Amino acid sequence: MNKYYNETVDTLKARLDKMTEEFNGAKSAATKKTADDTAYRKAFFDHLHTGMPTNELKEGSDGAGGYLVPDSYDKELVQALSEKSILRGLATTISTTHRLKIPTVNSHAAASWVQEGGSFDFGDETFGQIVIDAYKLGDAILVSDEMLEDSGIDLEAYIKESFGERLGIAEEYAFFNGDGNGKPTGIAYQADVARKVASIDELTLDDMIDLYYSVKTPYRKNAVYIMSTDAYLRLRKIKTYNGRPAWTSNIKDNTPDQLLGTPVYVTDALNSEDPEANLCDTPVLYGDFSYLWIAERGKRTMKRLVERFADRGFVGYTVTERVDAKLMLPEAVKCIKLESK
């Protein structure tokens, strides 16, 4: 047999052996990581039940009596948050370890034809800087001693549902309409204004069409409308020239309604008369919300508090997270403003 052929076979075999070894090593590492998370998760919830810390919890201690939420449970919490926050499902989520200053292009210049030997036109492309910070959001619940002693109570599910709902709602209001004071600045203040109307009652389908075409074509591919309940009720009742509603409703499944062929999401966080919405003056947003980055600083931390409520027969639990939300490309999302606000 040709020695070069043998060398080729030996080389290929060595490569395959190495690949197999690397695969098995990666598989073992993944299995170990899963096992480690399972052990940590069990120790974590045993501690939430009994208050007794174990050696497995040391790696997740925050040094102040709290513990990092297990990776698998953190993902479940994020899913619970997404069920209460529209933007969680549409935005891009990133993880950060420190304050970020990101240089950005506020708008892109158009391409142009260049004559042979001619120079390039860099147009009016403008640049800026976006700072991504971390604002602390927390929530607390009380659980009775009797509830903890009842083996039929799923503490994991109860905590996830309680914290997921309340944190999700708080995120929703801040991501849409936060004033930047101890909380993120809402996208209602970051998006460019495409059109102004006197009041919700003056909102028309023509305004929605103008808003649609105010966003450049590349961003309309994955764009959606997000509007307040007030704006939705106003527009939902408008009929087309033949007397038919301009909306497409999906009654059989859980997909959003459509206006002018575009998905529509509705949120109370943009309601103009909702005290929690800070009298918001932005009833409608439209664009590609994947350009909104939700930045998470580390994982959520949970703490068990017993002494403070012992005389009342309760155990307290707190959870904290650090987040921010910034629109990375202003031209990707436009809005309608109320002149009366």
Short mmCIF file of C-alpha atoms in Angstrom, two decimals:
data_model
loop_
_atom_site.label_atom_id
_atom_site.label_comp_id
_atom_site.label_asym_id
_atom_site.label_seq_id
_atom_site.Cartn_x
_atom_site.Cartn_y
_atom_site.Cartn_z
CA MET A 1 0.00 0.00 0.00
CA ASN A 2 1.25 3.49 -0.85
CA LYS A 3 2.94 5.07 2.17
CA TYR A 4 1.37 8.44 1.40
CA TYR A 5 -2.05 6.82 1.49
CA ASN A 6 -1.20 5.28 4.85
CA GLU A 7 -0.02 8.64 6.15
CA THR A 8 -3.28 10.22 4.98
CA VAL A 9 -5.34 7.55 6.72
CA ASP A 10 -3.29 7.91 9.91
CA THR A 11 -3.67 11.68 9.79
CA LEU A 12 -7.42 11.47 9.31
CA LYS A 13 -7.72 8.89 12.10
CA ALA A 14 -5.75 11.14 14.44
CA ARG A 15 -7.99 14.08 13.60
CA LEU A 16 -11.11 11.99 14.18
CA ASP A 17 -9.75 10.72 17.50
CA LYS A 18 -9.01 14.27 18.57
CA MET A 19 -12.49 15.44 17.55
CA THR A 20 -14.05 12.54 19.46
CA GLU A 21 -11.97 13.37 22.52
CA GLU A 22 -12.96 17.05 22.34
CA PHE A 23 -16.61 16.14 21.84
CA ASN A 24 -16.61 13.77 24.80
CA GLY A 25 -14.82 16.39 26.89
CA ALA A 26 -17.34 19.08 25.95
CA LYS A 27 -20.18 16.65 26.61
CA SER A 28 -18.73 15.77 30.01
CA ALA A 29 -18.30 19.46 30.85
CA ALA A 30 -21.89 20.17 29.82
CA THR A 31 -23.12 17.21 31.87
CA LYS A 32 -21.10 18.41 34.88
CA LYS A 33 -22.46 21.94 34.49
CA THR A 34 -26.01 20.58 34.40
CA ALA A 35 -25.35 18.43 37.44
CA ASP A 36 -23.77 21.37 39.27
CA ASP A 37 -26.77 23.57 38.50
CA THR A 38 -29.15 20.83 39.64
CA ALA A 39 -27.28 20.46 42.94
CA TYR A 40 -27.11 24.24 43.43
CA ARG A 41 -30.80 24.61 42.59
CA LYS A 42 -31.77 21.98 45.16
CA ALA A 43 -29.58 23.62 47.82
CA PHE A 44 -30.97 27.04 46.88
CA PHE A 45 -34.63 26.07 47.38
CA ASP A 46 -33.85 23.97 50.44
CA HIS A 47 -32.43 27.19 51.90
CA LEU A 48 -35.53 29.16 50.89
CA HIS A 49 -37.66 26.56 52.68
CA THR A 50 -35.60 26.04 55.81
CA GLY A 51 -33.17 28.94 56.00
CA MET A 52 -30.22 26.55 56.38
CA PRO A 53 -27.30 27.38 54.04
CA THR A 54 -25.11 24.58 52.69
CA ASN A 55 -21.68 24.35 51.08
CA GLU A 56 -23.26 24.20 47.61
CA LEU A 57 -24.52 27.77 48.09
CA LYS A 58 -21.12 29.34 48.71
CA GLU A 59 -20.42 29.90 45.01
CA GLY A 60 -23.65 31.90 44.66
CA SER A 61 -23.39 34.07 47.77
CA ASP A 62 -23.58 37.83 47.24
CA GLY A 63 -21.90 38.48 50.58
CA ALA A 64 -24.98 40.14 52.06
CA GLY A 65 -27.12 37.14 52.93
CA GLY A 66 -28.52 36.71 49.43
CA TYR A 67 -27.79 34.15 46.74
CA LEU A 68 -27.68 34.24 42.98
CA VAL A 69 -30.67 32.55 41.39
CA PRO A 70 -29.72 29.20 39.74
CA ASP A 71 -29.13 29.46 35.98
CA SER A 72 -32.06 27.21 35.07
CA TYR A 73 -34.44 29.04 37.41
CA ASP A 74 -33.18 32.43 36.19
CA LYS A 75 -34.26 31.45 32.67
CA GLU A 76 -37.70 30.53 34.01
CA LEU A 77 -37.94 33.90 35.75
CA VAL A 78 -37.02 35.70 32.52
CA GLN A 79 -39.74 33.74 30.73
CA ALA A 80 -42.21 34.80 33.43
CA LEU A 81 -41.07 38.41 32.96
CA SER A 82 -41.58 38.12 29.19
CA GLU A 83 -45.17 37.03 29.71
CA LYS A 84 -45.86 40.36 31.47
CA SER A 85 -43.63 42.62 29.37
CA ILE A 86 -44.21 43.16 25.65
CA LEU A 87 -40.74 44.55 25.10
CA ARG A 88 -39.06 41.51 26.65
CA GLY A 89 -40.37 39.48 23.73
CA LEU A 90 -39.45 42.01 21.03
CA ALA A 91 -36.19 43.58 22.22
CA THR A 92 -32.65 42.18 22.19
CA THR A 93 -31.40 41.11 25.62
CA ILE A 94 -27.70 41.34 26.44
CA SER A 95 -25.63 40.66 29.57
CA THR A 96 -23.23 43.28 30.93
CA THR A 97 -20.62 43.36 33.67
CA HIS A 98 -20.06 47.12 33.84
CA ARG A 99 -21.31 50.47 32.54
CA LEU A 100 -21.02 50.59 28.76
CA LYS A 101 -20.40 53.58 26.49
CA ILE A 102 -21.26 52.49 22.97
CA PRO A 103 -20.48 54.67 19.93
CA THR A 104 -23.45 54.54 17.54
CA VAL A 105 -24.48 55.70 14.10
CA ASN A 106 -27.66 57.73 14.53
CA SER A 107 -28.55 57.50 10.85
CA HIS A 108 -27.02 55.94 7.77
CA ALA A 109 -26.19 57.86 4.58
CA ALA A 110 -27.51 56.46 1.29
CA ALA A 111 -25.22 54.86 -1.28
CA SER A 112 -24.40 56.97 -4.36
CA TRP A 113 -23.02 56.40 -7.85
CA VAL A 114 -19.34 57.23 -8.24
CA GLN A 115 -17.74 58.28 -11.51
CA GLU A 116 -14.45 56.63 -12.46
CA GLY A 117 -11.73 58.39 -10.51
CA GLY A 118 -14.36 60.28 -8.51
CA SER A 119 -14.59 60.61 -4.73
CA PHE A 120 -17.01 59.02 -2.31
CA ASP A 121 -19.79 61.02 -0.71
CA PHE A 122 -20.03 60.23 3.00
CA GLY A 123 -23.30 62.16 3.17
CA ASP A 124 -24.82 63.36 6.42
CA GLU A 125 -24.16 60.25 8.48
CA THR A 126 -24.22 61.25 12.13
CA PHE A 127 -22.71 59.61 15.17
CA GLY A 128 -23.48 59.56 18.85
CA GLN A 129 -22.82 57.68 22.06
CA ILE A 130 -25.21 55.59 24.10
CA VAL A 131 -24.55 54.80 27.74
CA ILE A 132 -25.93 51.53 29.05
CA ASP A 133 -26.15 51.55 32.83
CA ALA A 134 -27.79 49.32 35.44
CA TYR A 135 -30.80 50.33 37.54
CA LYS A 136 -31.84 48.24 40.52
CA LEU A 137 -35.35 46.83 40.57
CA GLY A 138 -36.57 44.83 43.54
CA ASP A 139 -39.66 43.16 44.91
CA ALA A 140 -40.63 41.46 48.18
CA ILE A 141 -43.26 38.92 49.19
CA LEU A 142 -44.33 37.31 52.46
CA VAL A 143 -45.00 33.59 52.85
CA SER A 144 -46.63 32.16 55.97
CA ASP A 145 -44.94 29.52 58.10
CA GLU A 146 -47.92 27.23 57.48
CA MET A 147 -47.48 27.56 53.73
CA LEU A 148 -43.81 26.59 53.99
CA GLU A 149 -44.67 23.59 56.16
CA ASP A 150 -47.30 22.37 53.71
CA SER A 151 -45.61 19.86 51.43
CA GLY A 152 -48.29 20.41 48.80
CA ILE A 153 -47.12 23.97 48.12
CA ASP A 154 -44.76 24.42 45.15
CA LEU A 155 -42.59 27.24 46.48
CA GLU A 156 -40.58 27.47 43.25
CA ALA A 157 -43.69 28.05 41.16
CA TYR A 158 -45.25 30.45 43.67
CA ILE A 159 -42.13 32.64 43.85
CA LYS A 160 -41.69 32.59 40.08
CA GLU A 161 -45.29 33.59 39.45
CA SER A 162 -45.31 36.32 42.11
CA PHE A 163 -41.97 37.89 41.24
CA GLY A 164 -42.37 37.36 37.50
CA GLU A 165 -45.68 39.19 37.40
CA ARG A 166 -44.70 42.18 39.54
CA LEU A 167 -41.20 42.65 38.17
CA GLY A 168 -42.56 42.26 34.64
CA ILE A 169 -45.15 44.98 35.14
CA ALA A 170 -42.58 47.32 36.71
CA GLU A 171 -40.22 46.70 33.79
CA GLU A 172 -43.04 47.33 31.33
CA TYR A 173 -43.76 50.81 32.66
CA ALA A 174 -40.08 51.77 32.93
CA PHE A 175 -39.03 50.41 29.52
CA PHE A 176 -41.88 52.27 27.86
CA ASN A 177 -42.20 55.44 29.88
CA GLY A 178 -39.49 55.64 32.59
CA ASP A 179 -38.21 59.13 33.37
CA GLY A 180 -34.57 58.07 33.87
CA ASN A 181 -34.66 59.02 37.56
CA GLY A 182 -33.49 55.85 39.33
CA LYS A 183 -34.96 53.80 36.49
CA PRO A 184 -34.37 53.36 32.73
CA THR A 185 -35.41 56.08 30.32
CA GLY A 186 -38.44 54.80 28.44
CA ILE A 187 -38.48 54.21 24.72
CA ALA A 188 -41.28 56.80 24.49
CA TYR A 189 -38.58 59.42 25.15
CA GLN A 190 -35.95 57.80 22.93
CA ALA A 191 -37.94 57.29 19.73
CA ASP A 192 -38.07 60.04 17.10
CA VAL A 193 -41.39 61.83 16.68
CA ALA A 194 -42.99 61.13 13.29
CA ARG A 195 -46.29 62.93 13.81
CA LYS A 196 -48.27 64.92 16.40
CA VAL A 197 -52.00 64.81 17.04
CA ALA A 198 -54.15 67.06 19.23
CA SER A 199 -55.64 64.20 21.27
CA ILE A 200 -56.45 60.50 21.19
CA ASP A 201 -59.87 61.33 19.76
CA GLU A 202 -58.15 62.93 16.75
CA LEU A 203 -56.10 59.83 15.94
CA THR A 204 -56.90 58.44 12.46
CA LEU A 205 -55.85 55.61 10.19
CA ASP A 206 -54.07 58.20 8.04
CA ASP A 207 -51.85 58.95 11.04
CA MET A 208 -51.01 55.26 11.28
CA ILE A 209 -50.14 55.12 7.59
CA ASP A 210 -47.92 58.20 7.94
CA LEU A 211 -46.23 56.62 10.96
CA TYR A 212 -45.69 53.41 8.99
CA TYR A 213 -43.93 55.17 6.12
CA SER A 214 -41.89 57.41 8.41
CA VAL A 215 -39.77 54.35 9.21
CA LYS A 216 -37.31 53.35 6.51
CA THR A 217 -38.02 50.21 4.51
CA PRO A 218 -35.30 47.95 6.06
CA TYR A 219 -36.81 48.44 9.52
CA ARG A 220 -40.38 47.79 8.39
CA LYS A 221 -39.66 44.12 7.65
CA ASN A 222 -39.89 43.12 11.32
CA ALA A 223 -41.75 46.16 12.58
CA VAL A 224 -44.83 46.17 14.83
CA TYR A 225 -47.21 48.73 16.28
CA ILE A 226 -47.30 49.15 20.06
CA MET A 227 -50.06 51.39 21.35
CA SER A 228 -51.92 52.42 24.46
CA THR A 229 -55.28 50.90 25.34
CA ASP A 230 -56.85 54.32 24.64
CA ALA A 231 -55.35 54.49 21.16
CA TYR A 232 -56.34 50.89 20.44
CA LEU A 233 -59.98 51.51 21.40
CA ARG A 234 -60.06 54.65 19.24
CA LEU A 235 -58.57 53.00 16.15
CA ARG A 236 -60.35 49.68 16.63
CA LYS A 237 -63.71 51.34 16.00
CA ILE A 238 -62.70 53.08 12.77
CA LYS A 239 -64.19 51.54 9.63
CA THR A 240 -62.81 51.55 6.10
CA TYR A 241 -64.64 53.17 3.17
CA ASN A 242 -66.83 50.07 2.70
CA GLY A 243 -67.85 49.97 6.35
CA ARG A 244 -65.60 47.09 7.37
CA PRO A 245 -63.15 47.28 10.31
CA ALA A 246 -59.56 48.00 9.30
CA TRP A 247 -58.35 45.35 11.71
CA THR A 248 -57.61 41.67 11.41
CA SER A 249 -58.40 39.88 14.67
CA ASN A 250 -56.99 36.46 15.54
CA ILE A 251 -59.69 34.99 17.75
CA LYS A 252 -58.65 31.34 17.58
CA ASP A 253 -55.02 31.69 18.63
CA ASN A 254 -52.91 33.92 20.82
CA THR A 255 -51.27 35.95 18.06
CA PRO A 256 -51.69 39.75 18.08
CA ASP A 257 -54.26 41.66 16.03
CA GLN A 258 -53.08 43.25 12.80
CA LEU A 259 -53.57 46.76 11.48
CA LEU A 260 -52.65 47.41 7.85
CA GLY A 261 -51.08 43.93 7.81
CA THR A 262 -48.82 44.73 10.79
CA PRO A 263 -48.98 43.09 14.26
CA VAL A 264 -50.37 45.29 17.02
CA TYR A 265 -49.48 45.04 20.71
CA VAL A 266 -51.42 46.92 23.39
CA THR A 267 -50.07 48.13 26.74
CA ASP A 268 -51.42 50.12 29.66
CA ALA A 269 -47.93 51.59 30.11
CA LEU A 270 -48.66 54.11 27.34
CA ASN A 271 -52.09 55.20 28.60
CA SER A 272 -52.23 59.00 28.86
CA GLU A 273 -54.40 59.04 32.00
CA ASP A 274 -52.74 56.22 33.91
CA PRO A 275 -50.96 57.65 36.98
CA GLU A 276 -48.34 54.90 36.76
CA ALA A 277 -47.64 55.93 33.17
CA ASN A 278 -46.71 59.47 34.30
CA LEU A 279 -49.34 60.97 32.00
CA CYS A 280 -47.62 59.53 28.94
CA ASP A 281 -47.82 61.64 25.77
CA THR A 282 -46.91 58.82 23.36
CA PRO A 283 -49.98 56.77 22.39
CA VAL A 284 -48.39 54.85 19.49
CA LEU A 285 -44.93 53.49 18.68
CA TYR A 286 -43.96 51.73 15.45
CA GLY A 287 -40.74 50.11 14.27
CA ASP A 288 -38.29 47.27 14.72
CA PHE A 289 -37.93 46.88 18.48
CA SER A 290 -35.01 44.44 18.19
CA TYR A 291 -32.89 47.62 18.14
CA LEU A 292 -33.95 48.19 21.74
CA TRP A 293 -31.34 46.53 23.92
CA ILE A 294 -32.35 45.32 27.38
CA ALA A 295 -29.11 45.05 29.34
CA GLU A 296 -28.98 42.77 32.35
CA ARG A 297 -26.15 43.27 34.86
CA GLY A 298 -25.50 39.78 36.15
CA LYS A 299 -28.18 37.43 37.40
CA ARG A 300 -31.06 38.05 39.76
CA THR A 301 -30.38 37.70 43.50
CA MET A 302 -32.82 36.33 46.06
CA LYS A 303 -32.72 36.71 49.84
CA ARG A 304 -34.62 35.04 52.68
CA LEU A 305 -35.65 37.25 55.63
CA VAL A 306 -36.97 35.49 58.72
CA GLU A 307 -36.20 37.46 61.89
CA ARG A 308 -38.01 40.58 60.75
CA PHE A 309 -41.37 38.81 60.40
CA ALA A 310 -40.97 35.91 62.85
CA ASP A 311 -43.39 37.35 65.42
CA ARG A 312 -46.10 37.46 62.75
CA GLY A 313 -45.50 33.92 61.50
CA PHE A 314 -44.12 34.95 58.10
CA VAL A 315 -40.93 34.59 56.12
CA GLY A 316 -39.98 37.36 53.72
CA TYR A 317 -38.34 36.90 50.32
CA THR A 318 -36.75 39.61 48.21
CA VAL A 319 -35.47 39.51 44.66
CA THR A 320 -33.38 42.13 42.91
CA GLU A 321 -32.17 42.65 39.37
CA ARG A 322 -30.16 45.37 37.63
CA VAL A 323 -31.31 46.37 34.16
CA ASP A 324 -31.34 49.17 31.60
CA ALA A 325 -32.92 49.57 28.17
CA LYS A 326 -31.61 51.71 25.31
CA LEU A 327 -32.69 52.21 21.69
CA MET A 328 -29.47 51.63 19.75
CA LEU A 329 -30.67 53.08 16.45
CA PRO A 330 -33.21 55.93 16.81
CA GLU A 331 -34.37 55.75 13.19
CA ALA A 332 -35.57 52.15 13.70
CA VAL A 333 -38.55 53.22 15.88
CA LYS A 334 -40.82 56.25 15.44
CA CYS A 335 -43.78 57.49 17.46
CA ILE A 336 -46.87 59.67 17.54
CA LYS A 337 -47.01 62.37 20.23
CA LEU A 338 -49.96 64.22 21.76
CA GLU A 339 -49.81 67.99 21.37
CA SER A 340 -51.98 68.51 24.45
CA LYS A 341 -49.41 66.99 26.83
#
